[in-house]
JSON list of C-alpha atoms in Angstrom, two decimals:
[
{"chain": "A", "resi": 188, "resn": "MET", "atom": "CA", "xyz": [-92.94, 10.69, -15.83]},
{"chain": "A", "resi": 189, "resn": "ASN", "atom": "CA", "xyz": [-93.91, 14.04, -17.39]},
{"chain": "A", "resi": 190, "resn": "ASN", "atom": "CA", "xyz": [-96.57, 15.74, -15.47]},
{"chain": "A", "resi": 191, "resn": "TRP", "atom": "CA", "xyz": [-96.56, 19.02, -17.53]},
{"chain": "A", "resi": 192, "resn": "THR", "atom": "CA", "xyz": [-99.90, 19.43, -19.30]},
{"chain": "A", "resi": 193, "resn": "PHE", "atom": "CA", "xyz": [-100.86, 22.13, -21.49]},
{"chain": "A", "resi": 194, "resn": "ASP", "atom": "CA", "xyz": [-102.56, 24.18, -18.79]},
{"chain": "A", "resi": 195, "resn": "LYS", "atom": "CA", "xyz": [-99.29, 24.06, -16.72]},
{"chain": "A", "resi": 196, "resn": "LEU", "atom": "CA", "xyz": [-96.80, 25.03, -19.50]},
{"chain": "A", "resi": 197, "resn": "TYR", "atom": "CA", "xyz": [-98.95, 27.84, -20.74]},
{"chain": "A", "resi": 198, "resn": "ARG", "atom": "CA", "xyz": [-98.81, 29.34, -17.05]},
{"chain": "A", "resi": 199, "resn": "SER", "atom": "CA", "xyz": [-95.35, 28.61, -17.00]},
{"chain": "A", "resi": 200, "resn": "THR", "atom": "CA", "xyz": [-95.06, 30.60, -20.18]},
{"chain": "A", "resi": 201, "resn": "LEU", "atom": "CA", "xyz": [-96.71, 33.40, -18.55]},
{"chain": "A", "resi": 202, "resn": "ARG", "atom": "CA", "xyz": [-94.23, 33.50, -15.64]},
{"chain": "A", "resi": 203, "resn": "PHE", "atom": "CA", "xyz": [-91.22, 33.69, -18.34]},
{"chain": "A", "resi": 204, "resn": "LYS", "atom": "CA", "xyz": [-92.83, 36.85, -20.09]},
{"chain": "A", "resi": 205, "resn": "GLN", "atom": "CA", "xyz": [-96.28, 38.34, -19.02]},
{"chain": "A", "resi": 206, "resn": "TRP", "atom": "CA", "xyz": [-96.94, 39.78, -22.74]},
{"chain": "A", "resi": 207, "resn": "ARG", "atom": "CA", "xyz": [-96.83, 36.22, -24.11]},
{"chain": "A", "resi": 208, "resn": "ARG", "atom": "CA", "xyz": [-100.70, 36.19, -23.03]},
{"chain": "A", "resi": 209, "resn": "ASN", "atom": "CA", "xyz": [-101.36, 38.24, -25.94]},
{"chain": "A", "resi": 210, "resn": "TYR", "atom": "CA", "xyz": [-99.82, 35.90, -28.89]},
{"chain": "A", "resi": 211, "resn": "SER", "atom": "CA", "xyz": [-100.87, 36.71, -32.47]},
{"chain": "A", "resi": 212, "resn": "HIS", "atom": "CA", "xyz": [-102.72, 33.99, -34.34]},
{"chain": "A", "resi": 213, "resn": "ASN", "atom": "CA", "xyz": [-101.55, 32.10, -37.21]},
{"chain": "A", "resi": 214, "resn": "LYS", "atom": "CA", "xyz": [-104.03, 32.81, -40.31]},
{"chain": "A", "resi": 215, "resn": "LYS", "atom": "CA", "xyz": [-103.04, 29.26, -41.79]},
{"chain": "A", "resi": 216, "resn": "MET", "atom": "CA", "xyz": [-102.53, 26.30, -39.94]},
{"chain": "A", "resi": 217, "resn": "GLY", "atom": "CA", "xyz": [-103.76, 22.57, -39.98]},
{"chain": "A", "resi": 218, "resn": "ILE", "atom": "CA", "xyz": [-103.24, 19.08, -38.97]},
{"chain": "A", "resi": 219, "resn": "SER", "atom": "CA", "xyz": [-101.03, 17.02, -41.12]},
{"chain": "A", "resi": 220, "resn": "LYS", "atom": "CA", "xyz": [-101.48, 13.57, -39.03]},
{"chain": "A", "resi": 221, "resn": "ILE", "atom": "CA", "xyz": [-103.31, 12.28, -35.81]},
{"chain": "A", "resi": 222, "resn": "ILE", "atom": "CA", "xyz": [-101.30, 9.06, -34.79]},
{"chain": "A", "resi": 223, "resn": "PRO", "atom": "CA", "xyz": [-102.82, 7.23, -31.76]},
{"chain": "A", "resi": 224, "resn": "TYR", "atom": "CA", "xyz": [-100.65, 4.90, -29.70]},
{"chain": "A", "resi": 225, "resn": "VAL", "atom": "CA", "xyz": [-102.92, 2.37, -28.25]},
{"chain": "A", "resi": 226, "resn": "GLY", "atom": "CA", "xyz": [-100.31, 0.73, -26.07]},
{"chain": "A", "resi": 227, "resn": "THR", "atom": "CA", "xyz": [-98.85, 3.69, -24.44]},
{"chain": "A", "resi": 228, "resn": "LYS", "atom": "CA", "xyz": [-102.29, 5.48, -24.23]},
{"chain": "A", "resi": 229, "resn": "SER", "atom": "CA", "xyz": [-100.89, 8.49, -26.27]},
{"chain": "A", "resi": 230, "resn": "VAL", "atom": "CA", "xyz": [-102.05, 10.34, -29.21]},
{"chain": "A", "resi": 231, "resn": "LEU", "atom": "CA", "xyz": [-99.75, 12.46, -31.56]},
{"chain": "A", "resi": 232, "resn": "PHE", "atom": "CA", "xyz": [-101.18, 15.56, -33.40]},
{"chain": "A", "resi": 233, "resn": "GLN", "atom": "CA", "xyz": [-98.52, 16.69, -35.98]},
{"chain": "A", "resi": 234, "resn": "LEU", "atom": "CA", "xyz": [-99.64, 20.35, -37.16]},
{"chain": "A", "resi": 235, "resn": "TRP", "atom": "CA", "xyz": [-98.28, 22.87, -39.62]},
{"chain": "A", "resi": 236, "resn": "ALA", "atom": "CA", "xyz": [-98.40, 26.82, -39.06]},
{"chain": "A", "resi": 237, "resn": "LEU", "atom": "CA", "xyz": [-97.38, 29.53, -41.73]},
{"chain": "A", "resi": 238, "resn": "GLY", "atom": "CA", "xyz": [-95.29, 31.71, -40.22]},
{"chain": "A", "resi": 239, "resn": "HIS", "atom": "CA", "xyz": [-95.71, 35.48, -39.77]},
{"chain": "A", "resi": 240, "resn": "THR", "atom": "CA", "xyz": [-92.19, 36.93, -39.21]},
{"chain": "A", "resi": 241, "resn": "GLN", "atom": "CA", "xyz": [-90.76, 34.33, -41.07]},
{"chain": "A", "resi": 242, "resn": "LYS", "atom": "CA", "xyz": [-92.22, 33.16, -44.32]},
{"chain": "A", "resi": 243, "resn": "VAL", "atom": "CA", "xyz": [-91.94, 29.22, -43.58]},
{"chain": "A", "resi": 244, "resn": "THR", "atom": "CA", "xyz": [-94.28, 26.70, -42.51]},
{"chain": "A", "resi": 245, "resn": "HIS", "atom": "CA", "xyz": [-93.62, 25.57, -38.99]},
{"chain": "A", "resi": 246, "resn": "LYS", "atom": "CA", "xyz": [-94.11, 22.09, -38.04]},
{"chain": "A", "resi": 247, "resn": "ILE", "atom": "CA", "xyz": [-95.68, 21.23, -34.53]},
{"chain": "A", "resi": 248, "resn": "ASN", "atom": "CA", "xyz": [-95.98, 18.15, -32.67]},
{"chain": "A", "resi": 249, "resn": "LEU", "atom": "CA", "xyz": [-98.17, 17.61, -29.53]},
{"chain": "A", "resi": 250, "resn": "LEU", "atom": "CA", "xyz": [-98.02, 14.33, -27.77]},
{"chain": "A", "resi": 251, "resn": "PHE", "atom": "CA", "xyz": [-100.66, 13.93, -24.97]},
{"chain": "A", "resi": 252, "resn": "ASN", "atom": "CA", "xyz": [-100.38, 11.01, -22.89]},
{"chain": "A", "resi": 253, "resn": "ASN", "atom": "CA", "xyz": [-102.95, 9.14, -20.39]},
{"chain": "A", "resi": 254, "resn": "VAL", "atom": "CA", "xyz": [-105.45, 9.44, -23.26]},
{"chain": "A", "resi": 255, "resn": "GLU", "atom": "CA", "xyz": [-108.26, 6.81, -23.62]},
{"chain": "A", "resi": 256, "resn": "ILE", "atom": "CA", "xyz": [-108.31, 5.01, -27.12]},
{"chain": "A", "resi": 257, "resn": "LEU", "atom": "CA", "xyz": [-110.82, 2.74, -27.97]},
{"chain": "A", "resi": 258, "resn": "THR", "atom": "CA", "xyz": [-111.38, 0.29, -30.82]},
{"chain": "A", "resi": 259, "resn": "GLU", "atom": "CA", "xyz": [-115.23, 0.48, -30.26]},
{"chain": "A", "resi": 260, "resn": "LEU", "atom": "CA", "xyz": [-117.31, 3.07, -28.64]},
{"chain": "A", "resi": 261, "resn": "PRO", "atom": "CA", "xyz": [-119.19, 1.43, -25.98]},
{"chain": "A", "resi": 262, "resn": "GLU", "atom": "CA", "xyz": [-123.23, 1.70, -25.91]},
{"chain": "A", "resi": 263, "resn": "ASN", "atom": "CA", "xyz": [-123.28, 4.00, -23.00]},
{"chain": "A", "resi": 264, "resn": "LYS", "atom": "CA", "xyz": [-120.81, 6.61, -24.47]},
{"chain": "A", "resi": 265, "resn": "THR", "atom": "CA", "xyz": [-121.27, 9.32, -27.26]},
{"chain": "A", "resi": 266, "resn": "LEU", "atom": "CA", "xyz": [-119.26, 11.25, -29.93]},
{"chain": "A", "resi": 267, "resn": "PHE", "atom": "CA", "xyz": [-119.69, 14.02, -27.51]},
{"chain": "A", "resi": 268, "resn": "ASP", "atom": "CA", "xyz": [-116.92, 13.08, -25.27]},
{"chain": "A", "resi": 269, "resn": "TYR", "atom": "CA", "xyz": [-114.83, 11.29, -28.09]},
{"chain": "A", "resi": 270, "resn": "PHE", "atom": "CA", "xyz": [-113.53, 11.95, -31.20]},
{"chain": "A", "resi": 271, "resn": "LYS", "atom": "CA", "xyz": [-112.98, 9.29, -34.19]},
{"chain": "A", "resi": 272, "resn": "ILE", "atom": "CA", "xyz": [-109.80, 9.14, -36.16]},
{"chain": "A", "resi": 273, "resn": "THR", "atom": "CA", "xyz": [-109.19, 6.45, -38.84]},
{"chain": "A", "resi": 274, "resn": "ASN", "atom": "CA", "xyz": [-105.51, 5.49, -39.16]},
{"chain": "A", "resi": 275, "resn": "GLY", "atom": "CA", "xyz": [-104.88, 3.15, -42.19]},
{"chain": "A", "resi": 276, "resn": "THR", "atom": "CA", "xyz": [-107.56, 0.32, -41.99]},
{"chain": "A", "resi": 277, "resn": "ASP", "atom": "CA", "xyz": [-108.29, 0.93, -37.93]},
{"chain": "A", "resi": 278, "resn": "THR", "atom": "CA", "xyz": [-110.67, 3.00, -36.32]},
{"chain": "A", "resi": 279, "resn": "TYR", "atom": "CA", "xyz": [-110.41, 4.54, -33.04]},
{"chain": "A", "resi": 280, "resn": "TYR", "atom": "CA", "xyz": [-112.50, 6.57, -30.64]},
{"chain": "A", "resi": 281, "resn": "ILE", "atom": "CA", "xyz": [-110.16, 8.76, -28.66]},
{"chain": "A", "resi": 282, "resn": "ARG", "atom": "CA", "xyz": [-111.68, 10.79, -25.55]},
{"chain": "A", "resi": 283, "resn": "LYS", "atom": "CA", "xyz": [-111.32, 14.41, -25.77]},
{"chain": "A", "resi": 284, "resn": "ILE", "atom": "CA", "xyz": [-107.87, 16.12, -24.62]},
{"chain": "A", "resi": 285, "resn": "ASP", "atom": "CA", "xyz": [-108.29, 17.64, -21.19]},
{"chain": "A", "resi": 286, "resn": "PRO", "atom": "CA", "xyz": [-105.56, 20.35, -20.97]},
{"chain": "A", "resi": 287, "resn": "ARG", "atom": "CA", "xyz": [-105.44, 20.05, -17.12]},
{"chain": "A", "resi": 288, "resn": "LYS", "atom": "CA", "xyz": [-104.81, 16.40, -16.99]},
{"chain": "A", "resi": 289, "resn": "CYS", "atom": "CA", "xyz": [-103.26, 14.93, -20.01]},
{"chain": "A", "resi": 290, "resn": "PRO", "atom": "CA", "xyz": [-99.42, 15.32, -20.05]},
{"chain": "A", "resi": 291, "resn": "LEU", "atom": "CA", "xyz": [-97.98, 17.02, -22.89]},
{"chain": "A", "resi": 292, "resn": "SER", "atom": "CA", "xyz": [-94.82, 16.84, -24.67]},
{"chain": "A", "resi": 293, "resn": "ALA", "atom": "CA", "xyz": [-94.38, 19.38, -27.35]},
{"chain": "A", "resi": 294, "resn": "ARG", "atom": "CA", "xyz": [-92.17, 20.67, -30.00]},
{"chain": "A", "resi": 295, "resn": "CYS", "atom": "CA", "xyz": [-92.00, 23.37, -32.72]},
{"chain": "A", "resi": 296, "resn": "THR", "atom": "CA", "xyz": [-89.46, 24.12, -35.27]},
{"chain": "A", "resi": 297, "resn": "CYS", "atom": "CA", "xyz": [-89.38, 27.97, -34.87]},
{"chain": "A", "resi": 298, "resn": "ALA", "atom": "CA", "xyz": [-86.37, 29.76, -33.73]},
{"chain": "A", "resi": 299, "resn": "ASP", "atom": "CA", "xyz": [-88.39, 31.31, -30.68]},
{"chain": "A", "resi": 300, "resn": "PHE", "atom": "CA", "xyz": [-89.05, 27.65, -29.33]},
{"chain": "A", "resi": 301, "resn": "PHE", "atom": "CA", "xyz": [-85.41, 26.52, -30.00]},
{"chain": "A", "resi": 302, "resn": "TYR", "atom": "CA", "xyz": [-83.74, 29.46, -28.19]},
{"chain": "A", "resi": 303, "resn": "SER", "atom": "CA", "xyz": [-86.09, 30.04, -25.25]},
{"chain": "A", "resi": 304, "resn": "PHE", "atom": "CA", "xyz": [-87.75, 26.83, -24.48]},
{"chain": "A", "resi": 305, "resn": "ALA", "atom": "CA", "xyz": [-86.31, 23.43, -26.29]},
{"chain": "A", "resi": 306, "resn": "LEU", "atom": "CA", "xyz": [-83.43, 22.93, -23.63]},
{"chain": "A", "resi": 307, "resn": "TRP", "atom": "CA", "xyz": [-85.31, 23.88, -20.77]},
{"chain": "A", "resi": 308, "resn": "ASN", "atom": "CA", "xyz": [-88.41, 21.42, -21.94]},
{"chain": "A", "resi": 309, "resn": "TYR", "atom": "CA", "xyz": [-86.06, 18.73, -22.49]},
{"chain": "A", "resi": 310, "resn": "ASN", "atom": "CA", "xyz": [-84.88, 19.13, -18.81]},
{"chain": "A", "resi": 311, "resn": "ALA", "atom": "CA", "xyz": [-88.29, 19.19, -17.55]},
{"chain": "A", "resi": 312, "resn": "GLY", "atom": "CA", "xyz": [-89.43, 16.06, -19.59]},
{"chain": "A", "resi": 313, "resn": "CYS", "atom": "CA", "xyz": [-91.78, 17.79, -21.69]},
{"chain": "A", "resi": 314, "resn": "LEU", "atom": "CA", "xyz": [-90.04, 18.14, -25.01]},
{"chain": "A", "resi": 315, "resn": "PHE", "atom": "CA", "xyz": [-91.13, 15.93, -27.87]},
{"chain": "A", "resi": 316, "resn": "GLY", "atom": "CA", "xyz": [-88.27, 14.02, -29.66]},
{"chain": "A", "resi": 317, "resn": "PRO", "atom": "CA", "xyz": [-84.59, 14.22, -28.85]},
{"chain": "A", "resi": 318, "resn": "LYS", "atom": "CA", "xyz": [-82.33, 16.67, -26.87]},
{"chain": "A", "resi": 319, "resn": "PRO", "atom": "CA", "xyz": [-81.70, 19.78, -28.79]},
{"chain": "A", "resi": 320, "resn": "ARG", "atom": "CA", "xyz": [-77.92, 20.79, -29.45]},
{"chain": "A", "resi": 321, "resn": "PRO", "atom": "CA", "xyz": [-77.04, 23.33, -27.04]},
{"chain": "A", "resi": 322, "resn": "TYR", "atom": "CA", "xyz": [-77.25, 27.02, -28.10]},
{"chain": "A", "resi": 323, "resn": "ARG", "atom": "CA", "xyz": [-74.16, 29.02, -27.78]},
{"chain": "A", "resi": 324, "resn": "ARG", "atom": "CA", "xyz": [-74.69, 32.84, -28.48]},
{"chain": "A", "resi": 325, "resn": "LYS", "atom": "CA", "xyz": [-72.44, 34.14, -30.74]},
{"chain": "A", "resi": 326, "resn": "THR", "atom": "CA", "xyz": [-72.43, 37.76, -29.52]},
{"chain": "A", "resi": 327, "resn": "THR", "atom": "CA", "xyz": [-72.55, 38.77, -25.50]},
{"chain": "A", "resi": 328, "resn": "THR", "atom": "CA", "xyz": [-74.35, 42.07, -26.53]},
{"chain": "A", "resi": 329, "resn": "TYR", "atom": "CA", "xyz": [-77.88, 40.59, -25.69]},
{"chain": "A", "resi": 330, "resn": "PRO", "atom": "CA", "xyz": [-78.89, 39.05, -22.28]},
{"chain": "A", "resi": 331, "resn": "PRO", "atom": "CA", "xyz": [-79.83, 35.52, -22.10]},
{"chain": "A", "resi": 332, "resn": "ARG", "atom": "CA", "xyz": [-82.82, 34.62, -23.90]},
{"chain": "A", "resi": 333, "resn": "ASN", "atom": "CA", "xyz": [-84.21, 32.47, -20.75]},
{"chain": "A", "resi": 334, "resn": "PRO", "atom": "CA", "xyz": [-82.08, 32.87, -17.72]},
{"chain": "A", "resi": 335, "resn": "ASN", "atom": "CA", "xyz": [-84.39, 31.31, -15.27]},
{"chain": "A", "resi": 336, "resn": "HIS", "atom": "CA", "xyz": [-84.53, 28.08, -17.40]},
{"chain": "A", "resi": 337, "resn": "ILE", "atom": "CA", "xyz": [-88.43, 28.02, -17.56]},
{"chain": "A", "resi": 338, "resn": "PRO", "atom": "CA", "xyz": [-90.10, 25.57, -19.65]},
{"chain": "A", "resi": 339, "resn": "GLY", "atom": "CA", "xyz": [-92.52, 27.00, -21.72]},
{"chain": "A", "resi": 340, "resn": "ILE", "atom": "CA", "xyz": [-94.51, 27.20, -25.36]},
{"chain": "A", "resi": 341, "resn": "CYS", "atom": "CA", "xyz": [-94.04, 29.48, -28.39]},
{"chain": "A", "resi": 342, "resn": "LYS", "atom": "CA", "xyz": [-97.10, 31.19, -30.25]},
{"chain": "A", "resi": 343, "resn": "HIS", "atom": "CA", "xyz": [-97.37, 28.16, -32.58]},
{"chain": "A", "resi": 344, "resn": "ILE", "atom": "CA", "xyz": [-97.77, 25.62, -29.79]},
{"chain": "A", "resi": 345, "resn": "TYR", "atom": "CA", "xyz": [-100.19, 27.92, -28.07]},
{"chain": "A", "resi": 346, "resn": "ASN", "atom": "CA", "xyz": [-102.21, 28.26, -31.51]},
{"chain": "A", "resi": 347, "resn": "SER", "atom": "CA", "xyz": [-102.00, 24.73, -32.44]},
{"chain": "A", "resi": 348, "resn": "TYR", "atom": "CA", "xyz": [-103.63, 23.87, -29.07]},
{"chain": "A", "resi": 349, "resn": "ILE", "atom": "CA", "xyz": [-106.31, 26.65, -29.74]},
{"chain": "A", "resi": 350, "resn": "PHE", "atom": "CA", "xyz": [-106.85, 25.25, -33.37]},
{"chain": "A", "resi": 351, "resn": "LEU", "atom": "CA", "xyz": [-107.24, 21.61, -31.71]},
{"chain": "A", "resi": 352, "resn": "ARG", "atom": "CA", "xyz": [-109.90, 23.41, -29.15]},
{"chain": "A", "resi": 353, "resn": "VAL", "atom": "CA", "xyz": [-112.05, 24.90, -31.78]},
{"chain": "A", "resi": 354, "resn": "SER", "atom": "CA", "xyz": [-111.96, 21.91, -33.94]},
{"chain": "A", "resi": 355, "resn": "GLY", "atom": "CA", "xyz": [-113.34, 19.95, -30.93]},
{"chain": "A", "resi": 356, "resn": "TYR", "atom": "CA", "xyz": [-110.45, 17.62, -30.10]},
{"chain": "A", "resi": 357, "resn": "THR", "atom": "CA", "xyz": [-110.51, 18.73, -26.45]},
{"chain": "A", "resi": 358, "resn": "THR", "atom": "CA", "xyz": [-112.85, 18.95, -23.56]},
{"chain": "A", "resi": 359, "resn": "GLU", "atom": "CA", "xyz": [-113.08, 22.67, -23.98]},
{"chain": "A", "resi": 360, "resn": "GLN", "atom": "CA", "xyz": [-114.58, 24.89, -26.66]},
{"chain": "A", "resi": 361, "resn": "GLY", "atom": "CA", "xyz": [-113.46, 28.28, -28.06]},
{"chain": "A", "resi": 362, "resn": "MET", "atom": "CA", "xyz": [-110.56, 30.23, -27.00]},
{"chain": "A", "resi": 363, "resn": "TYR", "atom": "CA", "xyz": [-108.04, 29.70, -24.10]},
{"chain": "A", "resi": 364, "resn": "SER", "atom": "CA", "xyz": [-108.33, 32.45, -21.48]}
]
C-alpha cells in the first residue's frame, strides 16, 4: 500500500535539494479531466502545464487514494467539505483532498521528473502508471542526478497541487508553505 502523501513527497524533495523550496510557478495550467474511481475510493486529476524552459505542454497525473466519494450529499454535509463533479451522466461529491492523509501517486512528462524521480517513485510505490524505462547516462562527465534514490516531485507536480489547492479541491487554501 502506498503511504506517500503530497506532504511527504514534498518534504522528501526538500531532502533531495533544499533549493527546490522555491519553485517557479507555471503561468498557464489547467485541469484536463477529473476521474472518480468509486470502487477504489480514488480520484485522478489530469492536468496540463505550459513549460518555461521547454516550450511544450507537460501532462501531470495526480491519483489520490482513500478519498470519500458519494453519489448524494448527506443532509448534515455541505459543499464546504466536498467538491462536486459530473462524469458523464453521473454526479459525485468528493471530500476535499487532505495532503497529509490521502496517499498520492503522481507522474509528469517533464525531463526533470523522469531523470530525477520516476524510477525512485516507482520503487517507493508512489508513481502513477507503469515502471519507466531505465535511464542510462550517455556521458560520464556529470554526477548522478539522484544518487540517494530519493522519491520526490518536479515543479509541475508541485504547481499542479497548488493549482488544486487554490481552486478549492483540497482541505487547505492558498499557497503551500
